PDB file of C-alpha atoms in Angstrom:
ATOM      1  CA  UNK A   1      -6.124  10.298  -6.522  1.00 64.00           C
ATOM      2  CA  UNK A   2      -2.166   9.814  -7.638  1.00 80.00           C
ATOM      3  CA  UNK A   3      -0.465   7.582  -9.943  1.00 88.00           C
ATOM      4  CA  UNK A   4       2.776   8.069  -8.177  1.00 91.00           C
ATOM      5  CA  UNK A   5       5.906   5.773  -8.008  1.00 91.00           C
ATOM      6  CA  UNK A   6       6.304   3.436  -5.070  1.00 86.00           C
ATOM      7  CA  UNK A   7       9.080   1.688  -3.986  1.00 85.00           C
ATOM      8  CA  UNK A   8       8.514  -1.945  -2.098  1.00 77.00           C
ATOM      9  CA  UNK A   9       9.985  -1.931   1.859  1.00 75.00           C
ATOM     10  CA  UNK A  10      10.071  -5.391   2.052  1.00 64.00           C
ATOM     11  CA  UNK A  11       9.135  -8.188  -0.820  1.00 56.00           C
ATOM     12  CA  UNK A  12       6.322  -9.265   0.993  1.00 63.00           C
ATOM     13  CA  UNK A  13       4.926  -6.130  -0.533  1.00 61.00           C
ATOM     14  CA  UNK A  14       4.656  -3.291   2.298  1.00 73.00           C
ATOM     15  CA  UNK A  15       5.142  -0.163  -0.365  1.00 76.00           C
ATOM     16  CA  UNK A  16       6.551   2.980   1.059  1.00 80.00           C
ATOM     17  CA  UNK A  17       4.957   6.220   0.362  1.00 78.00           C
ATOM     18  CA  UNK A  18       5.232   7.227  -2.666  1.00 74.00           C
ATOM     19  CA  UNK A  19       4.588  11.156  -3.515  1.00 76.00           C
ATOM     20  CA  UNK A  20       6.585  11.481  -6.843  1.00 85.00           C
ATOM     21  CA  UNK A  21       6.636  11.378 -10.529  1.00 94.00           C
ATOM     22  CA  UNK A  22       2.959  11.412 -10.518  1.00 93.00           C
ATOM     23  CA  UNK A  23       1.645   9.688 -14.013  1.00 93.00           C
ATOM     24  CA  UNK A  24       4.820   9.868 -15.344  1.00 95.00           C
ATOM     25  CA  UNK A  25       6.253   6.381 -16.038  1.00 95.00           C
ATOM     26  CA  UNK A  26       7.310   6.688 -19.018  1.00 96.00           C
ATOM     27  CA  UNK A  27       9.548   9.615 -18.309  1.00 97.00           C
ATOM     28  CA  UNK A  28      10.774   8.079 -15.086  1.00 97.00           C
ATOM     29  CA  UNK A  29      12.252   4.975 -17.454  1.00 97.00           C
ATOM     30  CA  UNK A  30      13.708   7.698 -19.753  1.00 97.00           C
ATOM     31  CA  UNK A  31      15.663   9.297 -16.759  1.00 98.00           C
ATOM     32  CA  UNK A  32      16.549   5.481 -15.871  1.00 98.00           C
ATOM     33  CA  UNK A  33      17.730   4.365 -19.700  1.00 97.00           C
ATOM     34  CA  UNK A  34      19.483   8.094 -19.748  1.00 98.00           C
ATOM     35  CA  UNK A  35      21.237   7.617 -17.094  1.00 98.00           C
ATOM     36  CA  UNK A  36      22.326   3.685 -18.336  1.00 97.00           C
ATOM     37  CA  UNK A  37      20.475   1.787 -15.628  1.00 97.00           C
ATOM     38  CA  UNK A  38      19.355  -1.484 -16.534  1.00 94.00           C
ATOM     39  CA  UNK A  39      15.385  -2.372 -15.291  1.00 95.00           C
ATOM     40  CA  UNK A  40      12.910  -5.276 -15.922  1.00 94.00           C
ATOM     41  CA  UNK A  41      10.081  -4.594 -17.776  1.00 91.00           C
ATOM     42  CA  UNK A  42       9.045  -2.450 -21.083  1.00 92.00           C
ATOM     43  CA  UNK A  43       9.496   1.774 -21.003  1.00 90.00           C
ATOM     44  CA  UNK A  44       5.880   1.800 -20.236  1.00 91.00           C
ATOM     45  CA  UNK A  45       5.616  -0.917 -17.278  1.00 94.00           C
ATOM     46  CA  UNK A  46       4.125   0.379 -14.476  1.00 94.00           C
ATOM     47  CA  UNK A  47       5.605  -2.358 -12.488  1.00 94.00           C
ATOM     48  CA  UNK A  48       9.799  -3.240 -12.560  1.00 96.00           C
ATOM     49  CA  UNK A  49      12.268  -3.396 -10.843  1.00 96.00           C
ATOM     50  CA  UNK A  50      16.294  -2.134 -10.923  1.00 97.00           C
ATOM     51  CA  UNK A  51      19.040  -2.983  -9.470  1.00 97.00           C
ATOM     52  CA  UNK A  52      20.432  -1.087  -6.362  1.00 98.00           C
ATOM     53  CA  UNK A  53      24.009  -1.031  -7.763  1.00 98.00           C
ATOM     54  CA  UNK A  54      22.544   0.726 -10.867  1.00 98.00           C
ATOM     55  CA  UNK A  55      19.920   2.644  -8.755  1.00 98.00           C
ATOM     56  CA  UNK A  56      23.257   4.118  -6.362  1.00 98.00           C
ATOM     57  CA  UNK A  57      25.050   4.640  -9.895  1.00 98.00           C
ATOM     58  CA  UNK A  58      21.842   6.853 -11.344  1.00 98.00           C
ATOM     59  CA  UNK A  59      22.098   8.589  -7.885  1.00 98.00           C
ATOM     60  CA  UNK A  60      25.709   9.233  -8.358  1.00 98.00           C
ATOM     61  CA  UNK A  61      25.423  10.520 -12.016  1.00 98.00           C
ATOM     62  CA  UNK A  62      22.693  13.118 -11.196  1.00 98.00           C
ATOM     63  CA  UNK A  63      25.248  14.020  -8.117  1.00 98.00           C
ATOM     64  CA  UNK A  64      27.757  14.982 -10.645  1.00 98.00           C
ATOM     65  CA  UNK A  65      25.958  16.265 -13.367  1.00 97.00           C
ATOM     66  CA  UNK A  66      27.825  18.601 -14.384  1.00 95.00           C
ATOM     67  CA  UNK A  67      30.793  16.313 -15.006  1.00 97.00           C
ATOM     68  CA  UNK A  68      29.415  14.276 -17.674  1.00 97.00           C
ATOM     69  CA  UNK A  69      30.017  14.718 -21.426  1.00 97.00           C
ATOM     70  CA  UNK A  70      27.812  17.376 -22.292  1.00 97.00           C
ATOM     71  CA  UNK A  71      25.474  15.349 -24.980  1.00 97.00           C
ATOM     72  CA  UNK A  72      24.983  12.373 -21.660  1.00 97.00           C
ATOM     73  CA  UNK A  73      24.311  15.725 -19.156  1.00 97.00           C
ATOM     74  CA  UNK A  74      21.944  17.265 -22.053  1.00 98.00           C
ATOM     75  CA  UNK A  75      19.854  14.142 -22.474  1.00 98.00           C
ATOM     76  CA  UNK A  76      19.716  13.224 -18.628  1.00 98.00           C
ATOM     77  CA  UNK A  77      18.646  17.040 -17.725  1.00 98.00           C
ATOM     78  CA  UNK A  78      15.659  16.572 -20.766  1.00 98.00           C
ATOM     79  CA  UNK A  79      14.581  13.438 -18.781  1.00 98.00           C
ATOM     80  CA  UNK A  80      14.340  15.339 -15.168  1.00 98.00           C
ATOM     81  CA  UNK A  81      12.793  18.014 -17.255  1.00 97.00           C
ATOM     82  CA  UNK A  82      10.414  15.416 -18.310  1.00 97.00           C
ATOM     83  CA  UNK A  83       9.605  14.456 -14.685  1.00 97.00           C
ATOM     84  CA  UNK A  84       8.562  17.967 -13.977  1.00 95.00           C
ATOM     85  CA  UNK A  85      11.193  17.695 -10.893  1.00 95.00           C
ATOM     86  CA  UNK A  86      14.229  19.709 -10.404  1.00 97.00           C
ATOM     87  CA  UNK A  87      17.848  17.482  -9.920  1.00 98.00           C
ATOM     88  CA  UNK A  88      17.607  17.539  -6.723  1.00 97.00           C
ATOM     89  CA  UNK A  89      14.038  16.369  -5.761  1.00 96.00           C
ATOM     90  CA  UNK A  90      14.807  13.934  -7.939  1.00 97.00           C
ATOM     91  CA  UNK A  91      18.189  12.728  -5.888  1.00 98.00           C
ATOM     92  CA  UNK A  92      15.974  13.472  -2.736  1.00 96.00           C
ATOM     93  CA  UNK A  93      13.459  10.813  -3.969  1.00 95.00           C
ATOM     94  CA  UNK A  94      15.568   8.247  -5.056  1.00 97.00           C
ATOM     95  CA  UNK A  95      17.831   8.152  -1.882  1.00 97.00           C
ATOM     96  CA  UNK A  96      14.306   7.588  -0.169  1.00 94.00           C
ATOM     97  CA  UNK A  97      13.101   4.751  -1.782  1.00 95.00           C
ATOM     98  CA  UNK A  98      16.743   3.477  -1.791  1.00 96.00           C
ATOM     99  CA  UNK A  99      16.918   3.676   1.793  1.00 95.00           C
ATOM    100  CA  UNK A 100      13.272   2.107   2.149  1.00 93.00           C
ATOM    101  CA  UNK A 101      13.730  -0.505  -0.187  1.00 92.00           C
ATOM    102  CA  UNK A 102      13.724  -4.429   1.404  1.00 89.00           C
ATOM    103  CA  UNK A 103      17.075  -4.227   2.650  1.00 91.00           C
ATOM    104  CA  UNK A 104      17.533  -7.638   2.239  1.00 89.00           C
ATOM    105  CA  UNK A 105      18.063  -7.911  -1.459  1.00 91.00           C
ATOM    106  CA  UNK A 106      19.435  -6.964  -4.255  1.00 96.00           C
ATOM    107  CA  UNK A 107      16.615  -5.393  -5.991  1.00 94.00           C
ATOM    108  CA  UNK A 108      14.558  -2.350  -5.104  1.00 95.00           C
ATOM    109  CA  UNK A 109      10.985  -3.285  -6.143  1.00 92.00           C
ATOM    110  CA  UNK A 110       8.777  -0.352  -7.609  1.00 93.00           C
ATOM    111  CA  UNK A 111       5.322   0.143  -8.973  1.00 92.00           C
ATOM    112  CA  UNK A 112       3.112   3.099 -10.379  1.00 93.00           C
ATOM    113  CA  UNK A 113      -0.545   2.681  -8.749  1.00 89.00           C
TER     114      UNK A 113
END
């Protein structure tokens, strides 16, 4: 049994696997508030959602890591840390539920269950 992040396919609420960030929502909104992307909810809300502009834009930052100010790169690598992941699972994951997100809005819809 998992308590893995899930992103919603479609709103009426079809979730695509999730097998990542396993009981760690917390330090999945860290990564998100490191990296400046704006969600619904409280740090510890199991359920939110985030917009895929700032979704693509926490995509592109962990991209190019290594050209952020070092103090933004320092506190976003302590957050993927957190996670347990490496950079790159982490892009890996996020470009999934991106691409399996409801493709018909704005928002990608995620939950921890």
């Amino acid at each position: 049994m998992g308590y893995r992040l899930h992103v919603a396919k479609v709103y009426k609420v079809e979730f695509a696997l999730g097998d990542a960030f396993n009981y760690k929502v917390e330090e999945f909104h860290s990564l998100l508030s490191a990296c400046d992307a704006t969600y619904t909810g409280e740090s510890y809300d199991a359920d939110f959602e985030v917009t895929k502009e700032d979704w693509k834009k926490v995509i592109d930052k962990l991209k190019h890591l290594y050209d952020l100010p070092e103090d933004e790169r320092d506190e976003i690598k302590g957050a993927i840390d957190d996670l347990g992941s490496t950079t790159d699972e982490v892009i890996h994951m996020l470009e999934y539920f991106l691409d399996s997100a409801e493709p018909n809005s704005d928002y990608l819809h995620l939950a921890f269950f």
